[in-house]
Amino acid sequence: MERLIIRGGNQLHGEVSCSGAKNSGLPILAATILLDTPAKIGNLPHLQDITTMLELLNSMGASINFDESGYIEIDASNILLPEARYELVKTMRASILVMGPLVAKYGKAKISQPGGCNIGTRPIDFHLDGLEKMGAKIKSDSKYIYLDAGKLNPIDFNFPKISVTGTENLMMAAAIVEGKTILRNCAKEPEVVELANFLNNCGANIIGAGESTIEINGRASLKSTEWEVLFDRIEAGTYMVAGAITNGHVKINKIKPETIQIISSKLIEMGAIVESGGDWVEVDATTADLISKDISTEPFPGFPTDMQAQFMALNAISNGHSIIEETVFENRFQHVDELKKMGADISLEKNKASIKGVSNLFGAIVSASDLRASASLVLAGLVGKNRTQIEDIYHIDRGYECIEEKLTKLGAEIFREPAEY
Ligand code: EPZ
């Protein structure tokens, strides 16, 4: 397996630009199933998960064309096989995002059981309950979920717990179901809003995305549009922490500051200087003696669970004691043991991590367990004395485009070591 090698101790300085957000691109690509004409999607990051979604659409019969402008043209208007196969779903659970569009457009879907992942069991009961209430007949076995629906009906559905892809799946299905669907206790993430904006640009009638209640008036037909996916707020947040943890000064371009407001506020609370403009944010920690601060993860606009691991690394090397509480997923602390190998002083009690800041972290051989845990280990490696070796880095390649190139541009000593033969 490839690994990342980092020699810590450099302050990061300079500018870096965000890539498109995989968590914006994935639902928008799935939504092309709803369209009667080809769509052109731009600013998609070159990441394995995006490739997997394109493979999935292609495996169902969609045509995919790459043009020289960097846009990808997807014609998913004639799906022959509404099926998300095990071989693809097992590598990316977000494949379940094709479920709502397939059932609404084709009246059926066969979706491989997504299973859990390293951060939790991650059930999809809300997705299935909603589609069942819309009229889908659902059966399942150990490998697949089988959905059959003649004509779906509009519903008034309340999510028992806020779910990002749950909101996206039911919003996509309802977009072409005749009548008024009301979804309550919805996720408010910017990626949900972006999906609604894309669908409305294709002729849908979705009102209230970004709020707790979304109203969808179904349309018989949706026509494609050209669209650029949102820039990645979690990637931006990760580079903001990279600047802070190295007492550096970095500017992140191509990001909407309002999508990372809570991250900026937390860094200011810790003692960094953070400024922002129309599409950039700047972190200056060159004179900061950062103070560790408590964090409790929440759905947007609260502190994002996808930034929890990164701030765990930052708190580990900042002054004082803090508590990080993970309220969204039940097992999202797998980076803790790896950070402790590097000298971090962290103890766990159920869903709370108690962190005592230490003056140094030390390079070590560590292993990535999931996407954001990997980012946390890279950040720790940037300050870890001597050499850090991060194994299993395929996780990080799922969410960070060209991470070693971008960090090298900022002054980090990081390179990818090929797998040993
Ligand atoms: C999305 O996952 C993101 N993935 C995750 O990003 C992100 O961490 C998560 O939202 C929370 O913000 C994509 O957008 C592709 P949820 P999702 O449904 O939609 C429970 C990354 O790092 N739940 O909002 O799968 C669930 O177990 C990834 O890029 C149910 O119980 O998350 C969890 O505890 C990781 N039943 C909570 O809700 C359901 O039917 C929130 O999950 C659905 C969810």
Tab-separated table of C-alpha atoms and ligand atoms in Angstrom:
chain	number	residue	atom	x	y	z
A	1	MET	CA	0.000	0.000	0.000
A	2	GLU	CA	1.158	3.548	-0.698
A	3	ARG	CA	2.041	5.667	2.311
A	4	LEU	CA	2.588	9.349	3.066
A	5	ILE	CA	5.890	10.434	4.611
A	6	ILE	CA	5.968	13.770	6.439
A	7	ARG	CA	8.921	15.490	8.092
A	8	GLY	CA	7.336	17.857	10.613
A	9	GLY	CA	8.394	21.272	11.897
A	10	ASN	CA	7.840	23.621	8.964
A	11	GLN	CA	5.563	26.637	9.349
A	12	LEU	CA	3.133	26.721	6.394
A	13	HIS	CA	2.953	29.929	4.394
A	14	GLY	CA	1.229	30.829	1.142
A	15	GLU	CA	-1.986	30.257	-0.750
A	16	VAL	CA	-3.920	27.168	-1.742
A	17	SER	CA	-7.168	26.739	-3.695
A	18	CYS	CA	-9.982	24.381	-2.806
A	19	SER	CA	-11.242	21.704	-5.149
A	20	GLY	CA	-14.881	20.883	-5.765
A	21	ALA	CA	-16.651	19.116	-2.901
A	22	LYS	CA	-17.192	15.379	-3.278
A	23	ASN	CA	-20.231	15.672	-0.982
A	24	SER	CA	-21.726	18.183	-3.418
A	25	GLY	CA	-20.739	16.299	-6.542
A	26	LEU	CA	-22.062	12.904	-5.435
A	27	PRO	CA	-25.746	13.870	-4.990
A	28	ILE	CA	-25.686	16.089	-8.097
A	29	LEU	CA	-24.329	13.226	-10.192
A	30	ALA	CA	-27.034	10.932	-8.755
A	31	ALA	CA	-29.640	13.579	-9.603
A	32	THR	CA	-28.790	13.317	-13.307
A	33	ILE	CA	-30.885	10.130	-13.241
A	34	LEU	CA	-33.961	12.380	-12.887
A	35	LEU	CA	-33.229	14.353	-16.049
A	36	ASP	CA	-34.644	13.765	-19.532
A	37	THR	CA	-31.581	15.220	-21.239
A	38	PRO	CA	-27.791	15.080	-20.720
A	39	ALA	CA	-26.267	17.318	-18.039
A	40	LYS	CA	-22.843	18.972	-17.999
A	41	ILE	CA	-21.257	19.049	-14.540
A	42	GLY	CA	-18.056	20.963	-13.765
A	43	ASN	CA	-15.622	21.481	-10.864
A	44	LEU	CA	-15.859	17.810	-9.901
A	45	PRO	CA	-12.788	16.831	-7.876
A	46	HIS	CA	-10.542	14.054	-9.210
A	47	LEU	CA	-11.290	11.689	-6.335
A	48	GLN	CA	-11.991	7.967	-6.157
A	49	ASP	CA	-15.531	8.484	-4.827
A	50	ILE	CA	-16.459	10.644	-7.818
A	51	THR	CA	-14.964	8.049	-10.170
A	52	THR	CA	-16.971	5.352	-8.383
A	53	MET	CA	-20.227	7.301	-8.810
A	54	LEU	CA	-19.499	7.777	-12.533
A	55	GLU	CA	-18.741	4.037	-12.836
A	56	LEU	CA	-22.015	3.296	-11.068
A	57	LEU	CA	-24.034	5.516	-13.415
A	58	ASN	CA	-22.240	3.995	-16.395
A	59	SER	CA	-22.927	0.455	-15.110
A	60	MET	CA	-26.640	1.294	-15.112
A	61	GLY	CA	-26.519	2.448	-18.719
A	62	ALA	CA	-25.694	6.153	-18.471
A	63	SER	CA	-23.213	7.582	-20.961
A	64	ILE	CA	-20.311	9.605	-19.578
A	65	ASN	CA	-18.229	11.964	-21.732
A	66	PHE	CA	-15.288	14.069	-20.650
A	67	ASP	CA	-14.809	17.242	-22.637
A	68	GLU	CA	-11.671	19.348	-22.831
A	69	SER	CA	-13.256	22.135	-20.773
A	70	GLY	CA	-13.121	19.932	-17.665
A	71	TYR	CA	-16.870	19.443	-17.647
A	72	ILE	CA	-18.283	15.912	-17.591
A	73	GLU	CA	-21.394	15.251	-19.679
A	74	ILE	CA	-23.677	12.632	-18.199
A	75	ASP	CA	-26.678	11.277	-20.069
A	76	ALA	CA	-28.548	9.203	-17.487
A	77	SER	CA	-31.873	9.660	-19.241
A	78	ASN	CA	-32.063	6.051	-20.375
A	79	ILE	CA	-31.054	3.772	-17.517
A	80	LEU	CA	-31.270	0.151	-18.596
A	81	LEU	CA	-30.382	-1.500	-15.297
A	82	PRO	CA	-31.580	0.383	-12.181
A	83	GLU	CA	-29.139	-1.503	-9.963
A	84	ALA	CA	-26.271	-0.444	-7.692
A	85	ARG	CA	-24.037	-3.505	-7.607
A	86	TYR	CA	-22.235	-4.791	-4.505
A	87	GLU	CA	-18.795	-4.372	-6.115
A	88	LEU	CA	-19.340	-0.612	-6.356
A	89	VAL	CA	-21.429	0.088	-3.264
A	90	LYS	CA	-18.955	-1.724	-0.987
A	91	THR	CA	-16.303	0.868	-1.921
A	92	MET	CA	-18.584	3.861	-1.499
A	93	ARG	CA	-21.720	3.853	0.646
A	94	ALA	CA	-22.839	7.164	-0.871
A	95	SER	CA	-23.918	5.011	-3.824
A	96	ILE	CA	-27.249	4.863	-1.967
A	97	LEU	CA	-27.892	8.341	-3.380
A	98	VAL	CA	-29.067	6.733	-6.634
A	99	MET	CA	-31.907	4.986	-4.791
A	100	GLY	CA	-34.389	7.877	-4.606
A	101	PRO	CA	-33.887	9.003	-8.202
A	102	LEU	CA	-34.146	5.421	-9.574
A	103	VAL	CA	-37.378	4.586	-7.722
A	104	ALA	CA	-38.963	7.911	-8.695
A	105	LYS	CA	-37.899	7.791	-12.337
A	106	TYR	CA	-37.996	4.054	-13.145
A	107	GLY	CA	-40.298	2.680	-10.451
A	108	LYS	CA	-37.714	0.254	-9.147
A	109	ALA	CA	-34.184	-0.129	-7.813
A	110	LYS	CA	-31.892	-2.872	-6.585
A	111	ILE	CA	-29.307	-1.464	-4.198
A	112	SER	CA	-26.546	-3.384	-2.487
A	113	GLN	CA	-26.729	-3.159	1.290
A	114	PRO	CA	-24.415	-0.227	2.115
A	115	GLY	CA	-23.240	-1.738	5.379
A	116	GLY	CA	-21.516	0.267	8.028
A	117	CYS	CA	-18.113	1.802	7.892
A	118	ASN	CA	-15.357	2.641	10.328
A	119	ILE	CA	-17.234	5.574	11.843
A	120	GLY	CA	-20.482	3.818	12.613
A	121	THR	CA	-23.278	1.438	11.600
A	122	ARG	CA	-24.758	4.190	9.408
A	123	PRO	CA	-28.232	2.741	8.814
A	124	ILE	CA	-30.416	4.041	5.989
A	125	ASP	CA	-33.785	3.432	7.659
A	126	PHE	CA	-34.894	7.052	7.187
A	127	HIS	CA	-34.243	6.808	3.441
A	128	LEU	CA	-36.254	3.583	3.219
A	129	ASP	CA	-39.083	4.754	5.505
A	130	GLY	CA	-39.573	7.840	3.378
A	131	LEU	CA	-39.622	5.940	0.077
A	132	GLU	CA	-41.955	3.329	1.583
A	133	LYS	CA	-44.351	6.076	2.682
A	134	MET	CA	-44.182	7.415	-0.889
A	135	GLY	CA	-45.467	4.030	-2.029
A	136	ALA	CA	-42.384	1.918	-2.692
A	137	LYS	CA	-42.594	-1.772	-1.773
A	138	ILE	CA	-39.310	-2.690	-0.128
A	139	LYS	CA	-37.779	-6.119	0.423
A	140	SER	CA	-34.243	-6.963	1.379
A	141	ASP	CA	-31.870	-9.846	1.943
A	142	SER	CA	-28.340	-9.968	3.290
A	143	LYS	CA	-26.917	-8.517	0.078
A	144	TYR	CA	-29.481	-6.308	-1.588
A	145	ILE	CA	-32.426	-3.971	-1.023
A	146	TYR	CA	-35.202	-4.342	-3.622
A	147	LEU	CA	-37.543	-1.404	-4.179
A	148	ASP	CA	-40.620	-1.582	-6.387
A	149	ALA	CA	-43.038	1.265	-6.921
A	150	GLY	CA	-45.639	2.002	-9.530
A	151	LYS	CA	-46.400	5.687	-9.154
A	152	LEU	CA	-44.953	7.335	-6.049
A	153	ASN	CA	-47.102	9.697	-3.999
A	154	PRO	CA	-46.191	12.944	-2.246
A	155	ILE	CA	-45.672	12.690	1.528
A	156	ASP	CA	-45.353	14.791	4.657
A	157	PHE	CA	-42.283	13.192	6.290
A	158	ASN	CA	-40.452	14.030	9.492
A	159	PHE	CA	-36.850	12.835	9.805
A	160	PRO	CA	-36.391	11.273	13.272
A	161	LYS	CA	-32.777	12.526	13.179
A	162	ILE	CA	-31.145	14.995	10.794
A	163	SER	CA	-29.664	13.095	7.846
A	164	VAL	CA	-27.723	14.708	4.986
A	165	THR	CA	-28.071	11.966	2.358
A	166	GLY	CA	-31.512	11.069	3.732
A	167	THR	CA	-32.671	14.624	2.985
A	168	GLU	CA	-30.980	14.489	-0.426
A	169	ASN	CA	-32.460	11.117	-1.401
A	170	LEU	CA	-36.056	12.012	-0.564
A	171	MET	CA	-35.721	15.515	-2.032
A	172	MET	CA	-34.519	14.032	-5.330
A	173	ALA	CA	-37.342	11.460	-5.426
A	174	ALA	CA	-40.004	14.068	-4.608
A	175	ALA	CA	-38.702	16.417	-7.333
A	176	ILE	CA	-40.539	14.357	-9.986
A	177	VAL	CA	-43.433	13.022	-7.892
A	178	GLU	CA	-46.686	14.807	-8.739
A	179	GLY	CA	-48.016	16.838	-5.799
A	180	LYS	CA	-46.574	18.598	-2.785
A	181	THR	CA	-44.075	16.759	-0.569
A	182	ILE	CA	-43.060	18.252	2.767
A	183	LEU	CA	-39.824	17.090	4.419
A	184	ARG	CA	-39.310	18.117	8.059
A	185	ASN	CA	-36.232	18.139	10.320
A	186	CYS	CA	-34.068	18.286	7.201
A	187	ALA	CA	-30.313	18.690	6.986
A	188	LYS	CA	-29.261	22.290	6.260
A	189	GLU	CA	-25.770	21.562	4.908
A	190	PRO	CA	-24.608	23.783	2.009
A	191	GLU	CA	-24.394	20.648	-0.147
A	192	VAL	CA	-28.138	20.058	0.374
A	193	VAL	CA	-28.846	23.645	-0.692
A	194	GLU	CA	-26.584	23.227	-3.723
A	195	LEU	CA	-28.458	20.077	-4.789
A	196	ALA	CA	-31.773	21.937	-4.533
A	197	ASN	CA	-30.326	24.828	-6.558
A	198	PHE	CA	-29.166	22.392	-9.245
A	199	LEU	CA	-32.574	20.689	-9.397
A	200	ASN	CA	-34.433	24.014	-9.493
A	201	ASN	CA	-32.161	25.065	-12.333
A	202	CYS	CA	-33.364	21.925	-14.122
A	203	GLY	CA	-37.005	22.937	-13.645
A	204	ALA	CA	-37.787	21.510	-10.208
A	205	ASN	CA	-39.784	23.445	-7.621
A	206	ILE	CA	-38.005	23.051	-4.272
A	207	ILE	CA	-38.623	25.659	-1.603
A	208	GLY	CA	-36.805	26.034	1.721
A	209	ALA	CA	-33.608	24.049	1.212
A	210	GLY	CA	-31.238	25.118	3.970
A	211	GLU	CA	-34.116	25.380	6.406
A	212	SER	CA	-35.551	22.646	8.599
A	213	THR	CA	-38.658	22.215	6.407
A	214	ILE	CA	-38.410	21.758	2.651
A	215	GLU	CA	-41.408	21.876	0.273
A	216	ILE	CA	-41.103	20.061	-3.035
A	217	ASN	CA	-43.749	20.465	-5.753
A	218	GLY	CA	-43.087	17.587	-8.148
A	219	ARG	CA	-42.567	18.209	-11.834
A	220	ALA	CA	-43.311	15.724	-14.641
A	221	SER	CA	-40.033	16.385	-16.415
A	222	LEU	CA	-36.673	17.947	-15.577
A	223	LYS	CA	-34.315	19.291	-18.197
A	224	SER	CA	-30.582	19.367	-17.726
A	225	THR	CA	-28.388	22.329	-17.142
A	226	GLU	CA	-24.695	23.122	-16.928
A	227	TRP	CA	-23.539	23.227	-13.337
A	228	GLU	CA	-20.357	23.601	-11.268
A	229	VAL	CA	-20.372	21.838	-7.926
A	230	LEU	CA	-19.665	23.700	-4.691
A	231	PHE	CA	-16.112	24.115	-3.400
A	232	ASP	CA	-15.152	21.824	-0.526
A	233	ARG	CA	-15.661	23.473	2.884
A	234	ILE	CA	-14.112	20.525	4.751
A	235	GLU	CA	-10.999	20.650	2.584
A	236	ALA	CA	-10.851	24.399	3.286
A	237	GLY	CA	-11.224	23.781	7.018
A	238	THR	CA	-8.471	21.192	6.926
A	239	TYR	CA	-6.006	23.632	5.341
A	240	MET	CA	-7.070	26.324	7.816
A	241	VAL	CA	-6.086	23.942	10.612
A	242	ALA	CA	-2.829	23.135	8.780
A	243	GLY	CA	-1.938	26.827	8.921
A	244	ALA	CA	-2.920	27.094	12.569
A	245	ILE	CA	-1.211	23.908	13.801
A	246	THR	CA	2.130	24.942	12.237
A	247	ASN	CA	1.882	28.543	13.539
A	248	GLY	CA	1.869	29.554	9.914
A	249	HIS	CA	-0.014	31.980	7.709
A	250	VAL	CA	-2.141	30.514	4.914
A	251	LYS	CA	-4.793	31.833	2.551
A	252	ILE	CA	-7.384	29.459	1.150
A	253	ASN	CA	-8.964	30.566	-2.117
A	254	LYS	CA	-12.182	29.444	-3.814
A	255	ILE	CA	-14.279	28.998	-0.716
A	256	LYS	CA	-17.519	30.672	0.429
A	257	PRO	CA	-16.636	32.018	3.931
A	258	GLU	CA	-20.226	31.551	5.114
A	259	THR	CA	-19.842	27.766	4.725
A	260	ILE	CA	-16.916	27.651	7.156
A	261	GLN	CA	-17.979	30.400	9.567
A	262	ILE	CA	-18.003	28.129	12.609
A	263	ILE	CA	-14.482	26.858	11.818
A	264	SER	CA	-13.207	30.444	11.507
A	265	SER	CA	-14.882	31.348	14.821
A	266	LYS	CA	-13.319	28.370	16.615
A	267	LEU	CA	-9.820	29.260	15.355
A	268	ILE	CA	-10.299	32.871	16.477
A	269	GLU	CA	-11.461	31.590	19.886
A	270	MET	CA	-8.225	29.546	20.063
A	271	GLY	CA	-6.117	32.640	19.361
A	272	ALA	CA	-5.513	32.687	15.616
A	273	ILE	CA	-6.217	35.698	13.406
A	274	VAL	CA	-8.781	34.792	10.736
A	275	GLU	CA	-9.922	37.144	7.980
A	276	SER	CA	-12.129	36.449	4.969
A	277	GLY	CA	-13.391	38.007	1.732
A	278	GLY	CA	-15.765	37.104	-1.095
A	279	ASP	CA	-14.224	33.750	-1.915
A	280	TRP	CA	-11.252	33.381	0.440
A	281	VAL	CA	-10.277	32.934	4.066
A	282	GLU	CA	-6.900	33.675	5.663
A	283	VAL	CA	-5.480	32.184	8.861
A	284	ASP	CA	-2.499	33.825	10.596
A	285	ALA	CA	-1.196	31.933	13.613
A	286	THR	CA	2.407	33.154	13.396
A	287	THR	CA	2.219	34.960	16.731
A	288	ALA	CA	-0.470	32.806	18.304
A	289	ASP	CA	0.001	30.665	21.386
A	290	LEU	CA	-3.103	28.626	20.666
A	291	ILE	CA	-5.467	27.646	23.461
A	292	SER	CA	-7.325	24.321	23.287
A	293	LYS	CA	-11.109	24.799	23.138
A	294	ASP	CA	-14.126	22.554	23.702
A	295	ILE	CA	-16.026	21.302	20.669
A	296	SER	CA	-19.325	19.484	20.275
A	297	THR	CA	-20.173	18.310	16.771
A	298	GLU	CA	-23.627	19.178	15.419
A	299	PRO	CA	-25.447	19.160	12.071
A	300	PHE	CA	-24.963	22.351	10.031
A	301	PRO	CA	-24.712	25.184	10.958
A	302	GLY	CA	-23.151	23.587	14.058
A	303	PHE	CA	-19.559	22.384	14.274
A	304	PRO	CA	-19.149	19.773	11.503
A	305	THR	CA	-18.384	16.194	12.500
A	306	ASP	CA	-16.163	16.076	9.400
A	307	MET	CA	-13.823	18.576	11.117
A	308	GLN	CA	-13.730	16.835	14.509
A	309	ALA	CA	-10.620	14.753	13.883
A	310	GLN	CA	-8.686	17.698	12.481
A	311	PHE	CA	-9.399	19.824	15.561
A	312	MET	CA	-8.475	16.883	17.773
A	313	ALA	CA	-4.944	17.124	16.354
A	314	LEU	CA	-4.923	20.908	16.828
A	315	ASN	CA	-6.148	20.737	20.422
A	316	ALA	CA	-3.573	18.032	21.144
A	317	ILE	CA	-0.738	20.506	20.535
A	318	SER	CA	-2.467	23.630	21.941
A	319	ASN	CA	-2.361	24.949	25.507
A	320	GLY	CA	-4.693	23.680	28.193
A	321	HIS	CA	-7.400	21.059	28.492
A	322	SER	CA	-10.480	20.591	26.300
A	323	ILE	CA	-13.338	18.196	25.631
A	324	ILE	CA	-14.405	17.144	22.146
A	325	GLU	CA	-17.850	15.573	22.009
A	326	GLU	CA	-18.944	13.609	18.929
A	327	THR	CA	-22.752	13.669	18.743
A	328	VAL	CA	-23.332	12.611	15.102
A	329	PHE	CA	-21.551	9.253	14.702
A	330	GLU	CA	-21.039	6.579	17.317
A	331	ASN	CA	-17.476	5.589	16.490
A	332	ARG	CA	-15.573	8.531	15.130
A	333	PHE	CA	-12.562	8.508	17.461
A	334	GLN	CA	-10.338	5.973	15.706
A	335	HIS	CA	-7.720	8.655	15.131
A	336	VAL	CA	-7.221	8.982	18.915
A	337	ASP	CA	-5.024	5.896	19.355
A	338	GLU	CA	-2.914	6.936	16.380
A	339	LEU	CA	-2.490	10.479	17.733
A	340	LYS	CA	-1.475	8.994	21.086
A	341	LYS	CA	1.321	7.071	19.300
A	342	MET	CA	2.625	10.539	18.372
A	343	GLY	CA	2.574	11.741	21.979
A	344	ALA	CA	-0.913	13.211	22.275
A	345	ASP	CA	-2.508	13.088	25.745
A	346	ILE	CA	-6.116	12.063	25.056
A	347	SER	CA	-8.532	9.931	27.045
A	348	LEU	CA	-11.950	8.708	25.920
A	349	GLU	CA	-15.194	8.398	27.863
A	350	LYS	CA	-18.092	7.229	25.654
A	351	ASN	CA	-18.553	9.937	22.989
A	352	LYS	CA	-16.271	12.447	24.667
A	353	ALA	CA	-12.513	12.876	24.246
A	354	SER	CA	-10.584	14.705	26.947
A	355	ILE	CA	-7.454	16.337	25.520
A	356	LYS	CA	-4.519	17.773	27.490
A	357	GLY	CA	-2.327	19.892	25.235
A	358	VAL	CA	1.319	18.799	25.020
A	359	SER	CA	4.280	20.877	23.892
A	360	ASN	CA	5.426	18.428	21.225
A	361	LEU	CA	4.189	15.629	19.039
A	362	PHE	CA	6.634	13.092	17.646
A	363	GLY	CA	6.735	11.415	14.281
A	364	ALA	CA	5.586	7.794	14.272
A	365	ILE	CA	4.257	5.051	12.001
A	366	VAL	CA	0.466	5.472	12.088
A	367	SER	CA	-2.457	4.043	10.200
A	368	ALA	CA	-5.434	5.850	8.706
A	369	SER	CA	-8.833	4.347	9.494
A	370	ASP	CA	-11.173	6.702	7.646
A	371	LEU	CA	-11.124	9.826	5.532
A	372	ARG	CA	-11.065	12.529	8.198
A	373	ALA	CA	-8.951	10.507	10.638
A	374	SER	CA	-6.327	10.414	7.868
A	375	ALA	CA	-6.452	14.198	7.630
A	376	SER	CA	-5.945	14.419	11.375
A	377	LEU	CA	-2.782	12.307	11.138
A	378	VAL	CA	-1.401	14.449	8.309
A	379	LEU	CA	-1.950	17.550	10.427
A	380	ALA	CA	-0.216	15.948	13.400
A	381	GLY	CA	2.629	14.895	11.111
A	382	LEU	CA	3.114	18.502	10.022
A	383	VAL	CA	4.172	19.369	13.596
A	384	GLY	CA	5.466	15.979	14.696
A	385	LYS	CA	9.196	16.029	15.333
A	386	ASN	CA	11.120	13.974	12.783
A	387	ARG	CA	9.360	11.568	10.436
A	388	THR	CA	5.723	10.460	10.348
A	389	GLN	CA	4.686	7.560	8.144
A	390	ILE	CA	0.951	7.252	7.397
A	391	GLU	CA	-0.185	3.875	6.095
A	392	ASP	CA	-3.476	3.033	4.299
A	393	ILE	CA	-3.682	6.423	2.634
A	394	TYR	CA	-6.351	5.314	0.136
A	395	HIS	CA	-8.761	6.748	2.713
A	396	ILE	CA	-7.350	10.245	2.307
A	397	ASP	CA	-7.401	10.013	-1.468
A	398	ARG	CA	-11.192	9.691	-1.259
A	399	GLY	CA	-11.626	13.246	-0.018
A	400	TYR	CA	-8.498	15.326	-0.662
A	401	GLU	CA	-7.391	16.048	-4.219
A	402	CYS	CA	-3.581	16.332	-4.579
A	403	ILE	CA	-3.036	16.729	-0.844
A	404	GLU	CA	0.742	16.360	-0.908
A	405	GLU	CA	1.082	18.801	-3.819
A	406	LYS	CA	-1.076	21.398	-2.067
A	407	LEU	CA	0.765	21.014	1.259
A	408	THR	CA	4.185	21.077	-0.442
A	409	LYS	CA	3.182	24.372	-2.094
A	410	LEU	CA	2.591	25.728	1.425
A	411	GLY	CA	6.044	24.619	2.576
A	412	ALA	CA	5.404	21.195	4.083
A	413	GLU	CA	7.897	18.352	3.658
A	414	ILE	CA	5.562	15.578	2.516
A	415	PHE	CA	5.792	12.924	-0.159
A	416	ARG	CA	4.027	9.754	-1.238
A	417	GLU	CA	6.051	6.553	-1.023
A	418	PRO	CA	5.025	3.868	-3.495
A	419	ALA	CA	3.878	0.527	-2.199
A	420	GLU	CA	6.666	-1.985	-1.483
A	421	TYR	CA	6.708	-4.790	-3.989
B	1	EPZ	C1	-23.066	12.688	5.120
B	1	EPZ	O1	-23.144	11.325	5.465
B	1	EPZ	C2	-21.662	12.910	4.589
B	1	EPZ	N1	-21.460	12.091	3.392
B	1	EPZ	C3	-20.648	12.554	5.665
B	1	EPZ	O2	-19.366	12.843	5.147
B	1	EPZ	C4	-20.906	13.435	6.889
B	1	EPZ	O3	-20.009	13.071	7.920
B	1	EPZ	C5	-22.350	13.235	7.362
B	1	EPZ	O4	-23.268	13.515	6.280
B	1	EPZ	C6	-22.704	14.165	8.531
B	1	EPZ	O5	-22.507	15.487	8.151
B	1	EPZ	C7	-21.968	12.512	2.213
B	1	EPZ	O6	-22.579	13.563	2.121
B	1	EPZ	C8	-21.705	11.639	1.019
B	1	EPZ	P1	-26.177	11.309	7.966
B	1	EPZ	P2	-24.581	10.651	5.763
B	1	EPZ	O7	-27.236	10.544	7.257
B	1	EPZ	O8	-25.621	11.350	5.004
B	1	EPZ	C9	-27.921	8.499	11.380
B	1	EPZ	C10	-17.135	12.453	4.753
B	1	EPZ	O9	-16.247	12.456	5.587
B	1	EPZ	N2	-28.830	7.985	10.348
B	1	EPZ	O10	-26.298	12.789	8.043
B	1	EPZ	O11	-24.431	9.176	5.600
B	1	EPZ	C11	-26.473	8.141	11.089
B	1	EPZ	O12	-26.161	6.848	11.588
B	1	EPZ	C12	-18.439	11.764	5.043
B	1	EPZ	O13	-17.079	13.054	3.657
B	1	EPZ	C13	-29.784	7.024	10.702
B	1	EPZ	O14	-29.854	6.593	11.854
B	1	EPZ	O15	-24.780	10.988	7.298
B	1	EPZ	C14	-25.719	9.232	11.812
B	1	EPZ	O16	-25.613	8.898	13.180
B	1	EPZ	C15	-18.303	10.892	6.239
B	1	EPZ	N3	-30.638	6.553	9.746
B	1	EPZ	C16	-26.631	10.451	11.665
B	1	EPZ	O17	-27.935	9.916	11.350
B	1	EPZ	C17	-30.591	7.016	8.451
B	1	EPZ	O18	-31.409	6.563	7.617
B	1	EPZ	C18	-26.221	11.440	10.582
B	1	EPZ	O19	-25.979	10.682	9.418
B	1	EPZ	C19	-29.612	7.986	8.110
B	1	EPZ	C20	-28.759	8.471	9.076
